[in-house]
Amino acid sequence: MCDFRFNAPHTHLPVDTPITMPTATSTEPTISEAEIEQAIRSGIERYFDGCRARVPAFIDRHFHYPGALETNRMALGWDMLRAPINLLWAPVYALACLIKILTPNRTGLMWLHGLANRVPAGFTTQVQQHISHLILVDLLNDGQDAPLLESHLVEALETVYERHASEPVDHQRFGKLAEPLVADALSQYRITRTASADITNSISCTVLGAFAFQKFTPGGIGLGVVLASMLAKTLAARDFILGETIGGWYYSWFPPEPTLATTASVMIAVMAALAAFAALSGVIFDPVQAAVGLHRRRLHKLLDHLQRDVTLSTQSSFRPKDQFVARILDTFDMIKSGLL
């Protein structure tokens, strides 16, 4: 028998089940490895072209109104607790990701790479789970129960088989082809939701500080410091020996330093409020991101990386930079607030 395996040097796909053809004495021609590889690549290209064609409708259905309300309504509930924890944990996970990037297979640092690899991304919120499910079912599988990529690969190979042999293609060999890659890519996409909420908080704090207090507050820490100073001034003016009015005038020229307890309490209250806002911010900012093209670019990037990983049988390469942008903004907020 002549065996042609998908994991041959030029095919790159991790499927070990051989394709068997008739014996050499058969009058039917054999299928060359090049034909198999071309059929597989053709099936992959058709599949991902179809996914990209579904992106605009997917965004309109789930990220524009009224779909954005349905997508984000699940934030009401336990997500109000998960979101604050995720925002606080995000810098730790971002550091772990940076360590993994800087220590790939380096002798002597494998222990550090392995340790960073075990750091969880945080709690998966109901909204994140819902959006991941929508991407998997609506975008990647076009609402079908069976994996659509598998169907495209089988269809492409059946076309090749029809030209050479009457043997059917074994569908089961493709069942696990892309599942790990898709799962990891969706996990990374969920992380971008947390990072996006964090970036939204930073922008909201900056706008609120500029218009409400005429201060530059690039994040929750900066806003907390400003509010703590205002609270300290109000409390000091109230207890001023010559009365609250004169005290307000005096402390406008000589503002009092808020105590550490006051600053910490106000910061905690501000961060809690921002976290609650982050859990529900998708209702407002998903349509905005859809309008400016952020959702489209993010989904196209996910599909581009998935196509490359499936074609070359590489590990998942989808690593959005949103979380690092969010951490840069957090660092700037701490520097501006004098904590760094």
mmCIF file of C-alpha atoms in Angstrom:
data_model
loop_
_atom_site.group_PDB
_atom_site.id
_atom_site.type_symbol
_atom_site.label_atom_id
_atom_site.label_comp_id
_atom_site.label_asym_id
_atom_site.label_seq_id
_atom_site.Cartn_x
_atom_site.Cartn_y
_atom_site.Cartn_z
ATOM 1 C CA MET A 1 0.000 0.000 0.000
ATOM 2 C CA CYS A 2 1.122 3.589 -0.633
ATOM 3 C CA ASP A 3 0.836 5.872 2.413
ATOM 4 C CA PHE A 4 0.538 9.660 2.292
ATOM 5 C CA ARG A 5 0.428 11.353 5.678
ATOM 6 C CA PHE A 6 -0.728 14.871 6.432
ATOM 7 C CA ASN A 7 2.290 15.451 8.656
ATOM 8 C CA ALA A 8 4.692 14.999 5.788
ATOM 9 C CA PRO A 9 7.521 17.593 5.629
ATOM 10 C CA HIS A 10 5.726 19.923 3.235
ATOM 11 C CA THR A 11 2.209 19.524 4.579
ATOM 12 C CA HIS A 12 2.769 20.707 8.175
ATOM 13 C CA LEU A 13 -0.633 19.555 9.436
ATOM 14 C CA PRO A 14 -0.758 17.428 12.614
ATOM 15 C CA VAL A 15 -2.863 14.554 11.331
ATOM 16 C CA ASP A 16 -1.139 11.204 11.505
ATOM 17 C CA THR A 17 -3.721 8.946 9.925
ATOM 18 C CA PRO A 18 -2.404 7.801 6.547
ATOM 19 C CA ILE A 19 -4.248 8.182 3.282
ATOM 20 C CA THR A 20 -4.173 4.737 1.686
ATOM 21 C CA MET A 21 -4.331 4.216 -2.019
ATOM 22 C CA PRO A 22 -4.662 1.109 -4.168
ATOM 23 C CA THR A 23 -1.651 -1.170 -4.602
ATOM 24 C CA ALA A 24 0.937 -0.549 -7.247
ATOM 25 C CA THR A 25 -0.730 -3.123 -9.485
ATOM 26 C CA SER A 26 -3.888 -1.039 -9.653
ATOM 27 C CA THR A 27 -4.617 0.743 -12.886
ATOM 28 C CA GLU A 28 -5.828 3.818 -10.989
ATOM 29 C CA PRO A 29 -3.210 6.574 -10.559
ATOM 30 C CA THR A 30 -2.008 7.409 -7.029
ATOM 31 C CA ILE A 31 -2.552 10.744 -5.311
ATOM 32 C CA SER A 32 0.635 12.762 -5.034
ATOM 33 C CA GLU A 33 1.632 14.529 -1.842
ATOM 34 C CA ALA A 34 1.532 17.845 -3.683
ATOM 35 C CA GLU A 35 -2.135 17.289 -4.610
ATOM 36 C CA ILE A 36 -2.990 16.470 -0.999
ATOM 37 C CA GLU A 37 -1.196 19.549 0.274
ATOM 38 C CA GLN A 38 -2.830 21.784 -2.331
ATOM 39 C CA ALA A 39 -6.281 20.393 -1.510
ATOM 40 C CA ILE A 40 -5.783 21.015 2.205
ATOM 41 C CA ARG A 41 -4.528 24.550 1.666
ATOM 42 C CA SER A 42 -7.409 25.245 -0.696
ATOM 43 C CA GLY A 43 -9.922 24.022 1.884
ATOM 44 C CA ILE A 44 -8.342 26.142 4.613
ATOM 45 C CA GLU A 45 -8.349 29.250 2.413
ATOM 46 C CA ARG A 46 -12.006 28.810 1.428
ATOM 47 C CA TYR A 47 -12.974 28.291 5.057
ATOM 48 C CA PHE A 48 -11.232 31.430 6.354
ATOM 49 C CA ASP A 49 -12.418 33.506 3.389
ATOM 50 C CA GLY A 50 -15.946 32.542 4.409
ATOM 51 C CA CYS A 51 -15.223 33.520 8.036
ATOM 52 C CA ARG A 52 -13.942 36.938 6.963
ATOM 53 C CA ALA A 53 -17.034 37.466 4.825
ATOM 54 C CA ARG A 54 -19.193 36.864 7.926
ATOM 55 C CA VAL A 55 -17.362 39.442 10.085
ATOM 56 C CA PRO A 56 -19.453 42.530 9.109
ATOM 57 C CA ALA A 57 -22.766 40.778 9.761
ATOM 58 C CA PHE A 58 -21.417 39.320 13.010
ATOM 59 C CA ILE A 59 -20.427 42.787 14.270
ATOM 60 C CA ASP A 60 -23.755 44.317 13.225
ATOM 61 C CA ARG A 61 -25.663 41.543 14.971
ATOM 62 C CA HIS A 62 -23.777 41.477 18.279
ATOM 63 C CA PHE A 63 -21.879 44.755 18.780
ATOM 64 C CA HIS A 64 -24.230 47.380 17.327
ATOM 65 C CA TYR A 65 -27.550 48.304 18.938
ATOM 66 C CA PRO A 66 -29.773 46.532 19.806
ATOM 67 C CA GLY A 67 -27.503 43.463 19.768
ATOM 68 C CA ALA A 68 -24.976 45.140 22.095
ATOM 69 C CA LEU A 69 -27.627 45.223 24.829
ATOM 70 C CA GLU A 70 -28.216 41.486 24.516
ATOM 71 C CA THR A 71 -24.472 40.768 24.371
ATOM 72 C CA ASN A 72 -23.695 42.731 27.546
ATOM 73 C CA ARG A 73 -26.798 42.154 29.650
ATOM 74 C CA MET A 74 -25.114 39.122 31.240
ATOM 75 C CA ALA A 75 -22.772 41.509 33.050
ATOM 76 C CA LEU A 76 -25.595 42.045 35.551
ATOM 77 C CA GLY A 77 -24.899 39.510 38.266
ATOM 78 C CA TRP A 78 -21.685 37.777 39.287
ATOM 79 C CA ASP A 79 -19.725 39.670 36.617
ATOM 80 C CA MET A 80 -19.992 42.711 38.881
ATOM 81 C CA LEU A 81 -17.653 40.842 41.251
ATOM 82 C CA ARG A 82 -15.503 39.108 38.651
ATOM 83 C CA ALA A 83 -14.718 42.320 36.741
ATOM 84 C CA PRO A 84 -13.004 44.099 39.690
ATOM 85 C CA ILE A 85 -10.877 41.024 40.424
ATOM 86 C CA ASN A 86 -9.889 40.739 36.750
ATOM 87 C CA LEU A 87 -8.888 44.406 36.587
ATOM 88 C CA LEU A 88 -6.714 44.044 39.691
ATOM 89 C CA TRP A 89 -5.201 40.776 38.420
ATOM 90 C CA ALA A 90 -4.570 42.040 34.876
ATOM 91 C CA PRO A 91 -1.125 43.588 35.629
ATOM 92 C CA VAL A 92 0.074 40.266 37.083
ATOM 93 C CA TYR A 93 -1.052 38.353 33.999
ATOM 94 C CA ALA A 94 0.443 40.967 31.666
ATOM 95 C CA LEU A 95 3.798 40.566 33.455
ATOM 96 C CA ALA A 96 3.545 36.785 33.070
ATOM 97 C CA CYS A 97 2.877 37.167 29.328
ATOM 98 C CA LEU A 98 5.879 39.490 29.011
ATOM 99 C CA ILE A 99 8.082 36.917 30.761
ATOM 100 C CA LYS A 100 6.888 34.205 28.372
ATOM 101 C CA ILE A 101 7.738 36.411 25.396
ATOM 102 C CA LEU A 102 11.211 37.267 26.719
ATOM 103 C CA THR A 103 12.159 33.726 27.817
ATOM 104 C CA PRO A 104 11.203 31.394 24.942
ATOM 105 C CA ASN A 105 13.080 28.084 25.345
ATOM 106 C CA ARG A 106 16.120 29.726 26.961
ATOM 107 C CA THR A 107 18.338 27.360 28.881
ATOM 108 C CA GLY A 108 18.386 28.287 32.535
ATOM 109 C CA LEU A 109 15.148 30.246 32.336
ATOM 110 C CA MET A 110 12.783 27.424 31.464
ATOM 111 C CA TRP A 111 11.617 27.309 35.097
ATOM 112 C CA LEU A 112 10.630 30.971 34.886
ATOM 113 C CA HIS A 113 8.898 30.424 31.539
ATOM 114 C CA GLY A 114 7.007 27.442 32.975
ATOM 115 C CA LEU A 115 6.021 29.420 36.075
ATOM 116 C CA ALA A 116 4.708 32.307 33.954
ATOM 117 C CA ASN A 117 2.860 29.827 31.754
ATOM 118 C CA ARG A 118 0.883 28.616 34.777
ATOM 119 C CA VAL A 119 -0.378 32.081 35.725
ATOM 120 C CA PRO A 120 -4.151 32.187 35.012
ATOM 121 C CA ALA A 121 -5.697 35.012 33.025
ATOM 122 C CA GLY A 122 -8.309 35.663 35.709
ATOM 123 C CA PHE A 123 -11.971 34.813 36.052
ATOM 124 C CA THR A 124 -13.908 34.251 32.850
ATOM 125 C CA THR A 125 -16.959 36.494 32.972
ATOM 126 C CA GLN A 126 -20.364 35.587 31.626
ATOM 127 C CA VAL A 127 -19.993 38.240 28.924
ATOM 128 C CA GLN A 128 -16.623 36.808 27.862
ATOM 129 C CA GLN A 129 -18.056 33.292 27.708
ATOM 130 C CA HIS A 130 -21.039 34.514 25.706
ATOM 131 C CA ILE A 131 -18.898 36.361 23.155
ATOM 132 C CA SER A 132 -16.522 33.380 22.822
ATOM 133 C CA HIS A 133 -19.513 31.147 22.145
ATOM 134 C CA LEU A 134 -20.848 33.580 19.557
ATOM 135 C CA ILE A 135 -17.491 33.667 17.751
ATOM 136 C CA LEU A 136 -17.217 29.883 17.795
ATOM 137 C CA VAL A 137 -20.772 29.183 16.631
ATOM 138 C CA ASP A 138 -21.747 32.165 14.462
ATOM 139 C CA LEU A 139 -18.421 33.291 13.024
ATOM 140 C CA LEU A 140 -16.261 30.172 12.838
ATOM 141 C CA ASN A 141 -18.995 27.600 12.159
ATOM 142 C CA ASP A 142 -21.733 29.731 10.535
ATOM 143 C CA GLY A 143 -24.357 28.413 12.967
ATOM 144 C CA GLN A 144 -23.694 24.754 12.136
ATOM 145 C CA ASP A 145 -23.264 22.006 14.736
ATOM 146 C CA ALA A 146 -20.423 20.253 12.899
ATOM 147 C CA PRO A 147 -17.001 21.972 12.638
ATOM 148 C CA LEU A 148 -17.078 23.923 9.387
ATOM 149 C CA LEU A 149 -13.318 23.746 8.861
ATOM 150 C CA GLU A 150 -13.497 19.967 8.879
ATOM 151 C CA SER A 151 -16.233 20.080 6.230
ATOM 152 C CA HIS A 152 -14.108 22.295 3.967
ATOM 153 C CA LEU A 153 -11.075 20.023 4.290
ATOM 154 C CA VAL A 154 -13.096 16.888 3.615
ATOM 155 C CA GLU A 155 -14.784 18.518 0.600
ATOM 156 C CA ALA A 156 -11.431 19.578 -0.845
ATOM 157 C CA LEU A 157 -9.925 16.089 -0.411
ATOM 158 C CA GLU A 158 -13.008 14.360 -1.766
ATOM 159 C CA THR A 159 -12.592 16.395 -4.953
ATOM 160 C CA VAL A 160 -9.039 15.038 -5.264
ATOM 161 C CA TYR A 161 -10.184 11.496 -4.520
ATOM 162 C CA GLU A 162 -12.887 11.628 -7.146
ATOM 163 C CA ARG A 163 -10.204 12.175 -9.775
ATOM 164 C CA HIS A 164 -8.116 9.183 -8.690
ATOM 165 C CA ALA A 165 -10.005 6.658 -6.598
ATOM 166 C CA SER A 166 -13.405 5.661 -5.352
ATOM 167 C CA GLU A 167 -12.372 5.330 -1.695
ATOM 168 C CA PRO A 168 -14.180 7.758 0.644
ATOM 169 C CA VAL A 169 -12.361 10.216 2.886
ATOM 170 C CA ASP A 170 -12.313 9.391 6.586
ATOM 171 C CA HIS A 171 -13.985 12.437 8.172
ATOM 172 C CA GLN A 172 -12.904 11.631 11.715
ATOM 173 C CA ARG A 173 -9.231 12.302 11.030
ATOM 174 C CA PHE A 174 -9.939 16.057 10.949
ATOM 175 C CA GLY A 175 -12.012 16.168 14.138
ATOM 176 C CA LYS A 176 -9.248 17.504 16.404
ATOM 177 C CA LEU A 177 -7.327 19.495 13.799
ATOM 178 C CA ALA A 178 -7.836 23.050 15.057
ATOM 179 C CA GLU A 179 -9.610 22.685 18.411
ATOM 180 C CA PRO A 180 -6.588 23.568 20.625
ATOM 181 C CA LEU A 181 -5.695 26.546 18.425
ATOM 182 C CA VAL A 182 -9.249 27.881 18.423
ATOM 183 C CA ALA A 183 -9.562 27.433 22.206
ATOM 184 C CA ASP A 184 -6.341 29.348 22.859
ATOM 185 C CA ALA A 185 -7.247 32.124 20.413
ATOM 186 C CA LEU A 186 -10.654 32.588 22.060
ATOM 187 C CA SER A 187 -8.940 32.699 25.455
ATOM 188 C CA GLN A 188 -6.727 35.520 24.213
ATOM 189 C CA TYR A 189 -9.774 37.287 22.764
ATOM 190 C CA ARG A 190 -11.448 37.142 26.183
ATOM 191 C CA ILE A 191 -8.399 38.819 27.714
ATOM 192 C CA THR A 192 -8.820 41.723 25.297
ATOM 193 C CA ARG A 193 -12.260 42.360 26.824
ATOM 194 C CA THR A 194 -10.659 42.963 30.233
ATOM 195 C CA ALA A 195 -7.919 45.105 28.699
ATOM 196 C CA SER A 196 -10.459 47.046 26.659
ATOM 197 C CA ALA A 197 -12.483 47.748 29.809
ATOM 198 C CA ASP A 198 -9.313 48.933 31.557
ATOM 199 C CA ILE A 199 -8.451 51.267 28.663
ATOM 200 C CA THR A 200 -12.041 52.538 28.708
ATOM 201 C CA ASN A 201 -11.701 53.304 32.420
ATOM 202 C CA SER A 202 -8.476 55.250 31.810
ATOM 203 C CA ILE A 203 -10.108 57.329 29.067
ATOM 204 C CA SER A 204 -13.232 57.912 31.167
ATOM 205 C CA CYS A 205 -11.150 59.064 34.147
ATOM 206 C CA THR A 206 -9.182 61.439 31.933
ATOM 207 C CA VAL A 207 -12.359 62.979 30.498
ATOM 208 C CA LEU A 208 -14.049 63.179 33.916
ATOM 209 C CA GLY A 209 -11.020 64.816 35.522
ATOM 210 C CA ALA A 210 -10.666 67.344 32.710
ATOM 211 C CA PHE A 211 -14.299 68.468 32.651
ATOM 212 C CA ALA A 212 -15.328 68.050 36.287
ATOM 213 C CA PHE A 213 -12.161 69.035 38.149
ATOM 214 C CA GLN A 214 -9.942 70.678 35.496
ATOM 215 C CA LYS A 215 -7.279 68.109 36.404
ATOM 216 C CA PHE A 216 -5.325 65.577 34.366
ATOM 217 C CA THR A 217 -6.378 62.210 35.810
ATOM 218 C CA PRO A 218 -5.168 59.456 33.457
ATOM 219 C CA GLY A 219 -6.679 56.634 35.509
ATOM 220 C CA GLY A 220 -8.450 55.526 38.656
ATOM 221 C CA ILE A 221 -5.446 56.229 40.874
ATOM 222 C CA GLY A 222 -5.108 59.797 39.640
ATOM 223 C CA LEU A 223 -8.839 60.380 40.023
ATOM 224 C CA GLY A 224 -8.705 58.920 43.539
ATOM 225 C CA VAL A 225 -5.868 61.274 44.518
ATOM 226 C CA VAL A 226 -7.808 64.308 43.243
ATOM 227 C CA LEU A 227 -10.993 63.263 45.066
ATOM 228 C CA ALA A 228 -9.041 62.520 48.255
ATOM 229 C CA SER A 229 -7.522 66.020 48.151
ATOM 230 C CA MET A 230 -10.962 67.560 47.650
ATOM 231 C CA LEU A 231 -12.385 65.531 50.527
ATOM 232 C CA ALA A 232 -9.510 66.556 52.810
ATOM 233 C CA LYS A 233 -10.080 70.215 51.901
ATOM 234 C CA THR A 234 -13.819 69.952 52.588
ATOM 235 C CA LEU A 235 -13.287 68.271 55.977
ATOM 236 C CA ALA A 236 -10.613 70.777 56.981
ATOM 237 C CA ALA A 237 -12.771 73.768 55.963
ATOM 238 C CA ARG A 238 -15.699 72.391 57.945
ATOM 239 C CA ASP A 239 -13.597 72.236 61.104
ATOM 240 C CA PHE A 240 -11.803 75.566 60.538
ATOM 241 C CA ILE A 241 -11.805 77.744 63.653
ATOM 242 C CA LEU A 242 -13.129 80.857 61.828
ATOM 243 C CA GLY A 243 -15.931 79.048 60.044
ATOM 244 C CA GLU A 244 -16.421 76.951 56.951
ATOM 245 C CA THR A 245 -16.548 79.874 54.475
ATOM 246 C CA ILE A 246 -13.240 81.390 55.563
ATOM 247 C CA GLY A 247 -11.821 77.900 55.896
ATOM 248 C CA GLY A 248 -12.748 77.121 52.293
ATOM 249 C CA TRP A 249 -11.010 80.305 51.133
ATOM 250 C CA TYR A 250 -7.925 79.610 53.291
ATOM 251 C CA TYR A 251 -7.500 76.012 52.178
ATOM 252 C CA SER A 252 -7.928 76.970 48.532
ATOM 253 C CA TRP A 253 -4.597 78.774 48.924
ATOM 254 C CA PHE A 254 -3.029 76.301 51.350
ATOM 255 C CA PRO A 255 -4.577 72.922 50.543
ATOM 256 C CA PRO A 256 -4.214 70.304 53.280
ATOM 257 C CA GLU A 257 -2.550 66.941 52.654
ATOM 258 C CA PRO A 258 -5.040 64.097 52.806
ATOM 259 C CA THR A 259 -4.183 61.366 55.264
ATOM 260 C CA LEU A 260 -3.055 57.983 54.006
ATOM 261 C CA ALA A 261 -6.278 56.437 55.295
ATOM 262 C CA THR A 262 -8.388 58.999 53.442
ATOM 263 C CA THR A 263 -6.457 58.535 50.207
ATOM 264 C CA ALA A 264 -6.623 54.739 50.422
ATOM 265 C CA SER A 265 -10.361 54.762 51.207
ATOM 266 C CA VAL A 266 -11.180 57.083 48.324
ATOM 267 C CA MET A 267 -9.001 55.074 45.907
ATOM 268 C CA ILE A 268 -10.735 51.832 46.881
ATOM 269 C CA ALA A 269 -14.151 53.439 46.388
ATOM 270 C CA VAL A 270 -13.117 54.863 43.000
ATOM 271 C CA MET A 271 -11.645 51.541 41.817
ATOM 272 C CA ALA A 272 -14.786 49.682 42.915
ATOM 273 C CA ALA A 273 -16.979 52.143 41.026
ATOM 274 C CA LEU A 274 -14.775 51.903 37.933
ATOM 275 C CA ALA A 275 -14.835 48.110 38.071
ATOM 276 C CA ALA A 276 -18.628 48.100 38.234
ATOM 277 C CA PHE A 277 -18.663 50.524 35.313
ATOM 278 C CA ALA A 278 -16.226 48.277 33.418
ATOM 279 C CA ALA A 279 -18.584 45.318 33.752
ATOM 280 C CA LEU A 280 -21.329 47.292 31.998
ATOM 281 C CA SER A 281 -19.211 49.516 29.766
ATOM 282 C CA GLY A 282 -19.612 47.204 26.777
ATOM 283 C CA VAL A 283 -23.172 48.476 26.344
ATOM 284 C CA ILE A 284 -21.724 51.912 25.575
ATOM 285 C CA PHE A 285 -18.337 51.148 24.079
ATOM 286 C CA ASP A 286 -18.994 48.020 21.984
ATOM 287 C CA PRO A 287 -21.007 50.106 19.465
ATOM 288 C CA VAL A 288 -18.282 52.774 19.559
ATOM 289 C CA GLN A 289 -15.544 50.205 18.885
ATOM 290 C CA ALA A 290 -17.678 48.713 16.129
ATOM 291 C CA ALA A 291 -18.187 52.134 14.539
ATOM 292 C CA VAL A 292 -14.456 52.985 14.480
ATOM 293 C CA GLY A 293 -13.475 49.530 13.233
ATOM 294 C CA LEU A 294 -11.746 48.119 16.341
ATOM 295 C CA HIS A 295 -13.932 45.010 16.489
ATOM 296 C CA ARG A 296 -13.421 44.377 12.778
ATOM 297 C CA ARG A 297 -9.633 44.673 13.008
ATOM 298 C CA ARG A 298 -9.487 42.482 16.116
ATOM 299 C CA LEU A 299 -11.593 39.722 14.546
ATOM 300 C CA HIS A 300 -9.646 39.836 11.276
ATOM 301 C CA LYS A 301 -6.400 39.559 13.237
ATOM 302 C CA LEU A 302 -7.783 36.541 15.100
ATOM 303 C CA LEU A 303 -8.727 34.874 11.798
ATOM 304 C CA ASP A 304 -5.360 35.704 10.183
ATOM 305 C CA HIS A 305 -3.427 34.131 13.043
ATOM 306 C CA LEU A 306 -5.713 31.107 13.163
ATOM 307 C CA GLN A 307 -5.290 30.513 9.428
ATOM 308 C CA ARG A 308 -1.515 30.691 9.728
ATOM 309 C CA ASP A 309 -1.453 28.380 12.738
ATOM 310 C CA VAL A 310 -3.728 25.798 11.123
ATOM 311 C CA THR A 311 -1.811 25.900 7.839
ATOM 312 C CA LEU A 312 1.657 25.632 9.388
ATOM 313 C CA SER A 313 0.640 23.592 12.447
ATOM 314 C CA THR A 314 2.255 26.119 14.784
ATOM 315 C CA GLN A 315 1.264 27.013 18.315
ATOM 316 C CA SER A 316 -1.324 29.724 18.699
ATOM 317 C CA SER A 317 0.235 33.035 17.673
ATOM 318 C CA PHE A 318 -2.754 35.290 18.431
ATOM 319 C CA ARG A 319 -1.462 37.644 21.135
ATOM 320 C CA PRO A 320 -3.337 40.991 21.037
ATOM 321 C CA LYS A 321 -1.428 43.970 22.413
ATOM 322 C CA ASP A 322 -4.429 45.522 24.189
ATOM 323 C CA GLN A 323 -3.400 44.283 27.619
ATOM 324 C CA PHE A 324 0.060 45.811 27.268
ATOM 325 C CA VAL A 325 -1.445 49.145 26.211
ATOM 326 C CA ALA A 326 -3.673 49.002 29.303
ATOM 327 C CA ARG A 327 -0.655 48.309 31.544
ATOM 328 C CA ILE A 328 1.284 51.218 30.024
ATOM 329 C CA LEU A 329 -1.641 53.499 30.841
ATOM 330 C CA ASP A 330 -1.767 52.122 34.400
ATOM 331 C CA THR A 331 1.963 52.732 34.836
ATOM 332 C CA PHE A 332 1.597 56.293 33.573
ATOM 333 C CA ASP A 333 -1.292 56.806 35.993
ATOM 334 C CA MET A 334 0.875 55.655 38.920
ATOM 335 C CA ILE A 335 3.789 57.854 37.838
ATOM 336 C CA LYS A 336 1.491 60.872 37.487
ATOM 337 C CA SER A 337 0.033 60.155 40.941
ATOM 338 C CA GLY A 338 3.480 59.874 42.532
ATOM 339 C CA LEU A 339 3.204 56.184 43.420
ATOM 340 C CA LEU A 340 6.185 55.276 41.200
#
